[in-house]
PDB file of C-alpha atoms in Angstrom:
ATOM      1  CA  MET L   6    -241.920 158.128  37.272  1.00  0.00           C
ATOM      2  CA  LYS L   7    -243.675 159.812  40.190  1.00  0.00           C
ATOM      3  CA  ASN L   8    -247.142 159.020  41.561  1.00  0.00           C
ATOM      4  CA  GLY L   9    -247.489 156.486  38.757  1.00  0.00           C
ATOM      5  CA  LYS L  10    -247.043 159.171  36.077  1.00  0.00           C
ATOM      6  CA  PRO L  11    -244.141 159.343  33.622  1.00  0.00           C
ATOM      7  CA  GLN L  12    -242.335 162.673  33.908  1.00  0.00           C
ATOM      8  CA  ILE L  13    -242.157 164.331  30.492  1.00  0.00           C
ATOM      9  CA  LEU L  14    -240.352 167.385  29.138  1.00  0.00           C
ATOM     10  CA  LEU L  15    -241.619 168.954  25.903  1.00  0.00           C
ATOM     11  CA  LEU L  16    -238.817 171.211  24.711  1.00  0.00           C
ATOM     12  CA  GLY L  17    -239.171 173.670  21.854  1.00  0.00           C
ATOM     13  CA  ASN L  18    -236.740 176.005  20.147  1.00  0.00           C
ATOM     14  CA  GLY L  19    -236.775 178.697  22.832  1.00  0.00           C
ATOM     15  CA  ILE L  20    -233.456 177.932  24.501  1.00  0.00           C
ATOM     16  CA  ASN L  21    -231.807 177.610  21.091  1.00  0.00           C
ATOM     17  CA  ARG L  22    -233.213 181.004  20.078  1.00  0.00           C
ATOM     18  CA  ALA L  23    -231.772 182.531  23.246  1.00  0.00           C
ATOM     19  CA  PHE L  24    -228.412 181.602  21.705  1.00  0.00           C
ATOM     20  CA  ASN L  25    -229.201 183.023  18.239  1.00  0.00           C
ATOM     21  CA  SER L  26    -230.711 179.970  16.579  1.00  0.00           C
ATOM     22  CA  ASP L  27    -233.149 180.726  13.741  1.00  0.00           C
ATOM     23  CA  SER L  28    -236.865 181.014  14.437  1.00  0.00           C
ATOM     24  CA  TRP L  29    -239.473 179.282  12.288  1.00  0.00           C
ATOM     25  CA  ASP L  30    -240.079 182.582  10.451  1.00  0.00           C
ATOM     26  CA  GLN L  31    -236.357 182.957   9.750  1.00  0.00           C
ATOM     27  CA  LEU L  32    -236.232 179.411   8.386  1.00  0.00           C
ATOM     28  CA  LEU L  33    -239.159 180.088   6.058  1.00  0.00           C
ATOM     29  CA  ASN L  34    -237.692 183.410   4.934  1.00  0.00           C
ATOM     30  CA  SER L  35    -234.397 181.729   4.081  1.00  0.00           C
ATOM     31  CA  MET L  36    -236.296 179.164   2.011  1.00  0.00           C
ATOM     32  CA  ALA L  37    -238.152 181.972   0.248  1.00  0.00           C
ATOM     33  CA  GLU L  38    -234.828 183.566  -0.657  1.00  0.00           C
ATOM     34  CA  GLU L  39    -233.480 180.291  -2.047  1.00  0.00           C
ATOM     35  CA  TYR L  40    -236.573 179.798  -4.188  1.00  0.00           C
ATOM     36  CA  GLY L  41    -236.738 183.398  -5.383  1.00  0.00           C
ATOM     37  CA  VAL L  42    -239.970 184.290  -3.595  1.00  0.00           C
ATOM     38  CA  LYS L  43    -239.772 188.045  -3.033  1.00  0.00           C
ATOM     39  CA  ASN L  44    -243.090 188.750  -1.307  1.00  0.00           C
ATOM     40  CA  ALA L  45    -242.937 186.165   1.484  1.00  0.00           C
ATOM     41  CA  ASP L  46    -243.505 188.789   4.193  1.00  0.00           C
ATOM     42  CA  GLU L  47    -246.885 189.552   2.637  1.00  0.00           C
ATOM     43  CA  TYR L  48    -248.143 186.008   3.172  1.00  0.00           C
ATOM     44  CA  ILE L  49    -250.411 185.988   6.222  1.00  0.00           C
ATOM     45  CA  CYS L  50    -251.289 182.355   6.804  1.00  0.00           C
ATOM     46  CA  PRO L  51    -250.337 179.429   9.073  1.00  0.00           C
ATOM     47  CA  GLU L  52    -246.637 178.565   8.889  1.00  0.00           C
ATOM     48  CA  THR L  53    -247.462 175.074   7.626  1.00  0.00           C
ATOM     49  CA  LEU L  54    -249.124 176.614   4.566  1.00  0.00           C
ATOM     50  CA  LYS L  55    -246.513 179.349   4.210  1.00  0.00           C
ATOM     51  CA  ALA L  56    -243.878 176.617   3.831  1.00  0.00           C
ATOM     52  CA  ILE L  57    -245.705 175.494   0.693  1.00  0.00           C
ATOM     53  CA  LEU L  58    -245.840 179.027  -0.695  1.00  0.00           C
ATOM     54  CA  VAL L  59    -242.185 179.895  -0.152  1.00  0.00           C
ATOM     55  CA  THR L  60    -240.931 176.648  -1.696  1.00  0.00           C
ATOM     56  CA  GLY L  61    -243.383 176.334  -4.551  1.00  0.00           C
ATOM     57  CA  ASP L  62    -244.754 173.196  -2.880  1.00  0.00           C
ATOM     58  CA  ARG L  63    -241.289 171.637  -2.675  1.00  0.00           C
ATOM     59  CA  VAL L  64    -241.027 171.450   1.119  1.00  0.00           C
ATOM     60  CA  ASP L  65    -239.337 168.050   1.153  1.00  0.00           C
ATOM     61  CA  GLU L  66    -236.713 169.225  -1.347  1.00  0.00           C
ATOM     62  CA  ALA L  67    -236.088 172.422   0.635  1.00  0.00           C
ATOM     63  CA  LEU L  68    -235.609 170.531   3.904  1.00  0.00           C
ATOM     64  CA  GLY L  69    -233.246 168.091   2.205  1.00  0.00           C
ATOM     65  CA  ARG L  70    -231.109 171.016   1.041  1.00  0.00           C
ATOM     66  CA  LYS L  71    -231.064 172.475   4.541  1.00  0.00           C
ATOM     67  CA  LYS L  72    -230.563 169.343   6.624  1.00  0.00           C
ATOM     68  CA  ASP L  73    -226.872 170.029   7.333  1.00  0.00           C
ATOM     69  CA  SER L  74    -227.462 173.558   8.577  1.00  0.00           C
ATOM     70  CA  LEU L  75    -230.550 172.481  10.548  1.00  0.00           C
ATOM     71  CA  GLY L  76    -228.646 169.688  12.265  1.00  0.00           C
ATOM     72  CA  ASN L  77    -225.541 171.743  13.079  1.00  0.00           C
ATOM     73  CA  LEU L  78    -223.513 168.535  13.240  1.00  0.00           C
ATOM     74  CA  GLY L  79    -219.920 169.152  14.229  1.00  0.00           C
ATOM     75  CA  THR L  80    -220.684 172.712  15.335  1.00  0.00           C
ATOM     76  CA  GLU L  81    -219.719 173.663  18.873  1.00  0.00           C
ATOM     77  CA  LYS L  82    -222.578 174.820  21.086  1.00  0.00           C
ATOM     78  CA  PRO L  83    -222.227 177.708  23.576  1.00  0.00           C
ATOM     79  CA  PRO L  84    -221.203 176.455  27.057  1.00  0.00           C
ATOM     80  CA  LYS L  85    -224.113 178.287  28.729  1.00  0.00           C
ATOM     81  CA  GLN L  86    -226.604 176.644  26.387  1.00  0.00           C
ATOM     82  CA  MET L  87    -225.169 173.224  27.259  1.00  0.00           C
ATOM     83  CA  GLU L  88    -225.332 174.103  30.952  1.00  0.00           C
ATOM     84  CA  LEU L  89    -229.062 174.866  30.751  1.00  0.00           C
ATOM     85  CA  LEU L  90    -229.772 171.646  28.848  1.00  0.00           C
ATOM     86  CA  ARG L  91    -227.751 169.559  31.292  1.00  0.00           C
ATOM     87  CA  ARG L  92    -229.784 170.986  34.152  1.00  0.00           C
ATOM     88  CA  LEU L  93    -232.878 169.680  32.370  1.00  0.00           C
ATOM     89  CA  LEU L  94    -231.259 166.294  31.769  1.00  0.00           C
ATOM     90  CA  ALA L  95    -230.315 166.082  35.440  1.00  0.00           C
ATOM     91  CA  MET L  96    -234.019 166.143  36.395  1.00  0.00           C
ATOM     92  CA  ASN L  97    -234.282 162.530  35.195  1.00  0.00           C
ATOM     93  CA  PHE L  98    -237.309 162.921  32.959  1.00  0.00           C
ATOM     94  CA  ASP L  99    -238.629 159.567  31.741  1.00  0.00           C
ATOM     95  CA  HIS L 100    -239.090 160.959  28.224  1.00  0.00           C
ATOM     96  CA  ILE L 101    -237.983 164.165  26.530  1.00  0.00           C
ATOM     97  CA  LEU L 102    -239.997 165.282  23.511  1.00  0.00           C
ATOM     98  CA  THR L 103    -238.513 167.964  21.307  1.00  0.00           C
ATOM     99  CA  THR L 104    -239.902 169.735  18.266  1.00  0.00           C
ATOM    100  CA  ASN L 105    -236.352 170.601  17.173  1.00  0.00           C
ATOM    101  CA  TYR L 106    -234.675 168.898  14.248  1.00  0.00           C
ATOM    102  CA  SER L 107    -231.251 169.534  15.799  1.00  0.00           C
ATOM    103  CA  TYR L 108    -229.276 167.662  18.438  1.00  0.00           C
ATOM    104  CA  GLU L 109    -228.498 169.978  21.341  1.00  0.00           C
ATOM    105  CA  LEU L 110    -229.946 167.531  23.870  1.00  0.00           C
ATOM    106  CA  GLU L 111    -227.916 164.596  22.610  1.00  0.00           C
ATOM    107  CA  THR L 112    -224.801 166.779  22.587  1.00  0.00           C
ATOM    108  CA  ALA L 113    -225.421 167.871  26.169  1.00  0.00           C
ATOM    109  CA  ALA L 114    -226.004 164.283  27.312  1.00  0.00           C
ATOM    110  CA  LEU L 115    -222.663 163.195  25.862  1.00  0.00           C
ATOM    111  CA  GLY L 116    -220.917 165.882  27.867  1.00  0.00           C
ATOM    112  CA  GLU L 117    -219.481 167.346  24.674  1.00  0.00           C
ATOM    113  CA  ASP L 118    -219.853 170.680  22.879  1.00  0.00           C
ATOM    114  CA  LYS L 119    -220.600 169.094  19.504  1.00  0.00           C
ATOM    115  CA  ILE L 120    -221.752 165.785  18.081  1.00  0.00           C
ATOM    116  CA  CYS L 121    -221.206 163.727  14.920  1.00  0.00           C
ATOM    117  CA  GLU L 122    -223.584 161.592  12.881  1.00  0.00           C
ATOM    118  CA  SER L 123    -221.911 158.299  13.835  1.00  0.00           C
ATOM    119  CA  ALA L 124    -222.618 158.994  17.521  1.00  0.00           C
ATOM    120  CA  LEU L 125    -226.266 159.710  16.707  1.00  0.00           C
ATOM    121  CA  LYS L 126    -226.667 156.480  14.745  1.00  0.00           C
ATOM    122  CA  LYS L 127    -225.515 154.515  17.784  1.00  0.00           C
ATOM    123  CA  MET L 128    -228.185 156.215  19.915  1.00  0.00           C
ATOM    124  CA  GLN L 129    -231.207 155.365  17.777  1.00  0.00           C
ATOM    125  CA  ARG L 130    -233.739 152.923  19.230  1.00  0.00           C
ATOM    126  CA  HIS L 131    -237.375 151.980  18.699  1.00  0.00           C
ATOM    127  CA  THR L 132    -240.205 150.523  20.757  1.00  0.00           C
ATOM    128  CA  ASP L 133    -241.511 147.042  20.020  1.00  0.00           C
ATOM    129  CA  GLU L 134    -244.481 148.594  18.227  1.00  0.00           C
ATOM    130  CA  VAL L 135    -242.297 148.593  15.081  1.00  0.00           C
ATOM    131  CA  SER L 136    -239.658 146.168  13.813  1.00  0.00           C
ATOM    132  CA  ARG L 137    -237.083 148.810  12.916  1.00  0.00           C
ATOM    133  CA  CYS L 138    -236.335 152.493  13.383  1.00  0.00           C
ATOM    134  CA  GLU L 139    -238.653 154.613  11.262  1.00  0.00           C
ATOM    135  CA  ALA L 140    -237.317 156.728   8.416  1.00  0.00           C
ATOM    136  CA  SER L 141    -240.251 159.172   8.585  1.00  0.00           C
ATOM    137  CA  LEU L 142    -243.164 160.081  10.878  1.00  0.00           C
ATOM    138  CA  MET L 143    -241.276 158.740  13.862  1.00  0.00           C
ATOM    139  CA  LEU L 144    -243.940 157.881  16.433  1.00  0.00           C
ATOM    140  CA  HIS L 145    -241.966 154.961  17.841  1.00  0.00           C
ATOM    141  CA  THR L 146    -238.328 155.902  17.234  1.00  0.00           C
ATOM    142  CA  TYR L 147    -236.162 157.776  19.722  1.00  0.00           C
ATOM    143  CA  ASN L 148    -232.537 158.460  20.616  1.00  0.00           C
ATOM    144  CA  SER L 149    -231.239 156.793  23.759  1.00  0.00           C
ATOM    145  CA  ALA L 150    -228.690 158.985  25.537  1.00  0.00           C
ATOM    146  CA  GLU L 151    -227.187 158.168  28.919  1.00  0.00           C
ATOM    147  CA  TYR L 152    -226.573 161.007  31.352  1.00  0.00           C
ATOM    148  CA  HIS L 153    -225.312 160.494  34.892  1.00  0.00           C
ATOM    149  CA  GLY L 154    -226.043 156.777  34.680  1.00  0.00           C
ATOM    150  CA  LYS L 155    -229.674 157.140  33.497  1.00  0.00           C
ATOM    151  CA  GLU L 156    -231.053 156.488  30.045  1.00  0.00           C
ATOM    152  CA  HIS L 157    -232.832 159.474  28.504  1.00  0.00           C
ATOM    153  CA  LYS L 158    -235.283 158.775  25.709  1.00  0.00           C
ATOM    154  CA  ILE L 159    -235.171 161.768  23.375  1.00  0.00           C
ATOM    155  CA  TRP L 160    -238.003 161.852  20.853  1.00  0.00           C
ATOM    156  CA  HIS L 161    -237.769 164.206  17.851  1.00  0.00           C
ATOM    157  CA  VAL L 162    -241.501 164.517  17.354  1.00  0.00           C
ATOM    158  CA  HIS L 163    -241.228 166.410  14.046  1.00  0.00           C
ATOM    159  CA  GLY L 164    -238.229 164.493  12.787  1.00  0.00           C
ATOM    160  CA  GLU L 165    -234.481 165.017  12.902  1.00  0.00           C
ATOM    161  CA  ALA L 166    -232.086 166.746  10.553  1.00  0.00           C
ATOM    162  CA  ARG L 167    -229.831 163.840   9.597  1.00  0.00           C
ATOM    163  CA  LYS L 168    -232.891 161.991   8.227  1.00  0.00           C
ATOM    164  CA  ALA L 169    -234.355 164.490   5.765  1.00  0.00           C
ATOM    165  CA  ASP L 170    -237.451 162.376   5.057  1.00  0.00           C
ATOM    166  CA  SER L 171    -238.406 162.464   8.723  1.00  0.00           C
ATOM    167  CA  MET L 172    -238.673 166.259   9.051  1.00  0.00           C
ATOM    168  CA  VAL L 173    -242.240 167.549   9.319  1.00  0.00           C
ATOM    169  CA  LEU L 174    -242.823 171.123   8.182  1.00  0.00           C
ATOM    170  CA  GLY L 175    -245.447 171.707   5.486  1.00  0.00           C
ATOM    171  CA  HIS L 176    -249.211 171.283   5.800  1.00  0.00           C
ATOM    172  CA  TYR L 177    -249.177 168.009   3.840  1.00  0.00           C
ATOM    173  CA  TYR L 178    -246.693 166.395   6.224  1.00  0.00           C
ATOM    174  CA  TYR L 179    -248.536 167.591   9.328  1.00  0.00           C
ATOM    175  CA  GLY L 180    -251.603 165.897   7.859  1.00  0.00           C
ATOM    176  CA  LEU L 181    -249.702 162.643   7.341  1.00  0.00           C
ATOM    177  CA  LEU L 182    -248.351 162.771  10.883  1.00  0.00           C
ATOM    178  CA  LEU L 183    -251.758 163.436  12.407  1.00  0.00           C
ATOM    179  CA  GLY L 184    -253.233 160.599  10.349  1.00  0.00           C
ATOM    180  CA  LYS L 185    -250.631 158.188  11.705  1.00  0.00           C
ATOM    181  CA  MET L 186    -251.288 159.427  15.244  1.00  0.00           C
ATOM    182  CA  LEU L 187    -255.036 158.832  14.841  1.00  0.00           C
ATOM    183  CA  THR L 188    -254.520 155.317  13.467  1.00  0.00           C
ATOM    184  CA  PHE L 189    -252.174 154.338  16.280  1.00  0.00           C
ATOM    185  CA  ASN L 190    -254.405 155.831  18.958  1.00  0.00           C
ATOM    186  CA  LYS L 191    -257.444 153.972  17.633  1.00  0.00           C
ATOM    187  CA  LYS L 192    -255.487 150.716  17.570  1.00  0.00           C
ATOM    188  CA  ARG L 193    -254.433 151.174  21.189  1.00  0.00           C
ATOM    189  CA  GLY L 194    -257.893 152.132  22.461  1.00  0.00           C
ATOM    190  CA  VAL L 195    -258.796 148.625  23.623  1.00  0.00           C
ATOM    191  CA  TYR L 196    -255.488 148.330  25.458  1.00  0.00           C
ATOM    192  CA  TYR L 197    -256.170 151.589  27.312  1.00  0.00           C
ATOM    193  CA  SER L 198    -259.491 150.145  28.487  1.00  0.00           C
ATOM    194  CA  ILE L 199    -257.757 146.999  29.758  1.00  0.00           C
ATOM    195  CA  ALA L 200    -255.144 149.107  31.536  1.00  0.00           C
ATOM    196  CA  ARG L 201    -257.889 151.132  33.235  1.00  0.00           C
ATOM    197  CA  GLY L 202    -259.489 147.941  34.485  1.00  0.00           C
ATOM    198  CA  SER L 203    -256.233 146.616  35.916  1.00  0.00           C
ATOM    199  CA  GLY L 204    -255.231 149.898  37.489  1.00  0.00           C
ATOM    200  CA  GLU L 205    -251.847 149.677  35.796  1.00  0.00           C
ATOM    201  CA  PRO L 206    -250.467 152.594  33.764  1.00  0.00           C
ATOM    202  CA  PRO L 207    -250.243 151.825  30.035  1.00  0.00           C
ATOM    203  CA  GLU L 208    -246.873 150.857  28.582  1.00  0.00           C
ATOM    204  CA  ILE L 209    -245.436 153.739  26.544  1.00  0.00           C
ATOM    205  CA  LYS L 210    -244.950 152.684  22.927  1.00  0.00           C
ATOM    206  CA  SER L 211    -244.839 156.124  21.305  1.00  0.00           C
ATOM    207  CA  TRP L 212    -244.141 159.744  22.141  1.00  0.00           C
ATOM    208  CA  THR L 213    -247.844 160.457  21.799  1.00  0.00           C
ATOM    209  CA  GLU L 214    -248.601 158.136  24.719  1.00  0.00           C
ATOM    210  CA  ALA L 215    -245.872 159.747  26.796  1.00  0.00           C
ATOM    211  CA  PHE L 216    -247.629 163.077  26.227  1.00  0.00           C
ATOM    212  CA  ILE L 217    -251.121 161.766  26.979  1.00  0.00           C
ATOM    213  CA  PHE L 218    -250.355 159.811  30.155  1.00  0.00           C
ATOM    214  CA  GLY L 219    -247.435 161.742  31.637  1.00  0.00           C
ATOM    215  CA  ASP L 220    -246.910 164.886  33.662  1.00  0.00           C
ATOM    216  CA  VAL L 221    -245.765 167.171  30.836  1.00  0.00           C
ATOM    217  CA  TYR L 222    -243.674 170.299  31.390  1.00  0.00           C
ATOM    218  CA  VAL L 223    -243.606 172.511  28.286  1.00  0.00           C
ATOM    219  CA  LEU L 224    -240.624 174.832  27.903  1.00  0.00           C
ATOM    220  CA  GLY L 225    -239.491 176.946  24.965  1.00  0.00           C
ATOM    221  CA  TYR L 226    -242.432 175.818  22.850  1.00  0.00           C
ATOM    222  CA  GLY L 227    -245.235 178.225  21.985  1.00  0.00           C
ATOM    223  CA  PHE L 228    -248.154 176.011  20.913  1.00  0.00           C
ATOM    224  CA  GLY L 229    -248.525 177.861  17.620  1.00  0.00           C
ATOM    225  CA  PHE L 230    -251.945 177.464  16.045  1.00  0.00           C
ATOM    226  CA  ALA L 231    -250.413 175.717  13.026  1.00  0.00           C
ATOM    227  CA  GLU L 232    -249.235 172.809  15.207  1.00  0.00           C
ATOM    228  CA  SER L 233    -252.309 170.659  14.574  1.00  0.00           C
ATOM    229  CA  ASP L 234    -250.733 167.506  15.991  1.00  0.00           C
ATOM    230  CA  MET L 235    -249.997 169.038  19.385  1.00  0.00           C
ATOM    231  CA  TRP L 236    -253.428 170.672  19.703  1.00  0.00           C
ATOM    232  CA  TRP L 237    -255.058 167.344  18.868  1.00  0.00           C
ATOM    233  CA  LEU L 238    -252.946 165.647  21.537  1.00  0.00           C
ATOM    234  CA  LEU L 239    -253.994 168.194  24.147  1.00  0.00           C
ATOM    235  CA  ASN L 240    -257.638 167.540  23.298  1.00  0.00           C
ATOM    236  CA  ARG L 241    -257.093 163.772  23.247  1.00  0.00           C
ATOM    237  CA  LYS L 242    -255.428 163.913  26.664  1.00  0.00           C
ATOM    238  CA  LYS L 243    -258.404 165.823  28.048  1.00  0.00           C
ATOM    239  CA  ARG L 244    -260.788 163.169  26.693  1.00  0.00           C
ATOM    240  CA  GLU L 245    -258.856 160.132  27.974  1.00  0.00           C
ATOM    241  CA  LEU L 246    -260.851 158.195  30.573  1.00  0.00           C
ATOM    242  CA  SER L 247    -257.740 156.789  32.246  1.00  0.00           C
ATOM    243  CA  ASP L 248    -255.885 158.680  34.958  1.00  0.00           C
ATOM    244  CA  VAL L 249    -253.617 161.022  33.004  1.00  0.00           C
ATOM    245  CA  GLY L 250    -250.916 163.432  34.117  1.00  0.00           C
ATOM    246  CA  LYS L 251    -250.975 167.203  34.194  1.00  0.00           C
ATOM    247  CA  THR L 252    -249.685 169.600  31.546  1.00  0.00           C
ATOM    248  CA  VAL L 253    -247.773 172.678  32.681  1.00  0.00           C
ATOM    249  CA  PHE L 254    -247.026 175.301  30.023  1.00  0.00           C
ATOM    250  CA  PHE L 255    -244.373 177.953  30.620  1.00  0.00           C
ATOM    251  CA  GLU L 256    -245.417 181.028  28.650  1.00  0.00           C
ATOM    252  CA  LEU L 257    -242.256 183.133  28.335  1.00  0.00           C
ATOM    253  CA  ASN L 258    -242.822 186.413  26.529  1.00  0.00           C
ATOM    254  CA  PRO L 259    -241.622 189.974  26.012  1.00  0.00           C
ATOM    255  CA  PRO L 260    -243.569 192.632  27.959  1.00  0.00           C
ATOM    256  CA  ASN L 261    -247.187 193.154  26.866  1.00  0.00           C
ATOM    257  CA  HIS L 262    -247.021 190.256  24.455  1.00  0.00           C
ATOM    258  CA  HIS L 263    -249.614 187.542  24.882  1.00  0.00           C
ATOM    259  CA  ASN L 264    -252.397 185.871  22.934  1.00  0.00           C
ATOM    260  CA  PRO L 265    -255.641 185.641  24.932  1.00  0.00           C
ATOM    261  CA  ALA L 266    -257.200 183.166  22.467  1.00  0.00           C
ATOM    262  CA  LYS L 267    -254.282 180.763  22.821  1.00  0.00           C
ATOM    263  CA  LEU L 268    -254.218 180.992  26.605  1.00  0.00           C
ATOM    264  CA  ASP L 269    -257.983 180.470  26.871  1.00  0.00           C
ATOM    265  CA  LEU L 270    -257.785 177.454  24.551  1.00  0.00           C
ATOM    266  CA  LEU L 271    -255.002 175.968  26.657  1.00  0.00           C
ATOM    267  CA  ARG L 272    -257.066 176.426  29.808  1.00  0.00           C
ATOM    268  CA  LEU L 273    -259.969 174.629  28.107  1.00  0.00           C
ATOM    269  CA  MET L 274    -257.542 171.742  27.528  1.00  0.00           C
ATOM    270  CA  ASN L 275    -256.796 171.605  31.283  1.00  0.00           C
ATOM    271  CA  VAL L 276    -253.346 173.119  30.851  1.00  0.00           C
ATOM    272  CA  GLU L 277    -251.785 174.983  33.765  1.00  0.00           C
ATOM    273  CA  ILE L 278    -250.147 178.187  32.506  1.00  0.00           C
ATOM    274  CA  VAL L 279    -247.101 179.731  34.153  1.00  0.00           C
ATOM    275  CA  GLN L 280    -246.488 183.185  32.694  1.00  0.00           C
ATOM    276  CA  LYS L 281    -243.084 184.854  32.904  1.00  0.00           C
ATOM    277  CA  THR L 282    -241.903 188.059  31.246  1.00  0.00           C
ATOM    278  CA  VAL L 283    -238.386 188.750  30.027  1.00  0.00           C
ATOM    279  CA  GLU L 284    -236.632 191.802  31.440  1.00  0.00           C
ATOM    280  CA  ASN L 285    -233.874 193.720  29.621  1.00  0.00           C
ATOM    281  CA  ASN L 286    -233.973 191.076  26.883  1.00  0.00           C
ATOM    282  CA  ASN L 287    -232.290 188.607  29.278  1.00  0.00           C
ATOM    283  CA  TRP L 288    -233.734 185.426  27.820  1.00  0.00           C
ATOM    284  CA  THR L 289    -231.012 183.246  29.332  1.00  0.00           C
ATOM    285  CA  GLY L 290    -231.915 184.472  32.795  1.00  0.00           C
ATOM    286  CA  LEU L 291    -235.599 183.885  32.119  1.00  0.00           C
ATOM    287  CA  TYR L 292    -234.933 180.286  31.110  1.00  0.00           C
ATOM    288  CA  GLU L 293    -232.844 179.809  34.239  1.00  0.00           C
ATOM    289  CA  GLN L 294    -235.863 180.946  36.294  1.00  0.00           C
ATOM    290  CA  ALA L 295    -238.196 178.582  34.457  1.00  0.00           C
ATOM    291  CA  ILE L 296    -235.824 175.627  34.819  1.00  0.00           C
ATOM    292  CA  ALA L 297    -235.477 176.313  38.547  1.00  0.00           C
ATOM    293  CA  GLU L 298    -239.271 176.278  38.910  1.00  0.00           C
ATOM    294  CA  ILE L 299    -239.554 172.984  37.020  1.00  0.00           C
ATOM    295  CA  GLU L 300    -236.904 171.503  39.351  1.00  0.00           C
ATOM    296  CA  THR L 301    -238.905 172.600  42.381  1.00  0.00           C
ATOM    297  CA  ARG L 302    -242.169 171.257  41.004  1.00  0.00           C
ATOM    298  CA  ILE L 303    -240.713 167.866  40.139  1.00  0.00           C
ATOM    299  CA  ASN L 304    -238.983 167.518  43.493  1.00  0.00           C
ATOM    300  CA  ASN L 305    -242.267 168.304  45.253  1.00  0.00           C
ATOM    301  CA  THR L 306    -244.392 165.939  43.147  1.00  0.00           C
TER     302      THR L 306
END
């Protein structure tokens, strides 16, 4: 924590994709193939709704069938990928939020090239907001991984692969997640007011509060328009009357590829945008640049 603000990393699938992991579109196309949907490329709609189309509204079943491949348990990760993730772990973030279902961060923290389910079970923890680790919609459940003598709280905000019921993909499940977020936020509203009066930062009882109150560095995550939960959180953070942290979004793109509407919306949400362009398709090098800049920013906070 620096200047009274928790230091937060929001990590998307970008680094994984730099090492040939599937994109969201590739995941949906593979589901379409399994369910015999031949015209999936013709569907122009938010990914959360496309998931319903390509599975015949059997998103939960499709994710259950894919949980082993999504988790990549027991599969060795490329050394360079682990190196990049360990550089992020070494920054001593107070909380790491990831939209990935897979376990690259936990693997990196263990100092191994692969991980097994028994190791993951030992890592699971929960805040005192709940009495046990949640099986789905995990607002208060995280994995505790020690790295260089410091505990890292790794929150899988859209669920994790070994717990198929926890994975959030289709429109219906995004709605359930957002509903739970709204209920929890309303419940905690009085506490936020008390914290403002005392001048003390609120205790973090969920990943949503880490996002709202912390300095958030966003890497490898694109803020797709379908991600209703994350856009709501950005707006909620802007509206919070307490002293909240900043949000810094690293927009890493191919040349001449950007979305003005998205960038303008992010600016309206008080997000600082750092734009970087890949050269010669060297995504690994681009992520190295971004990680180096995050290191500098945190050290100078």
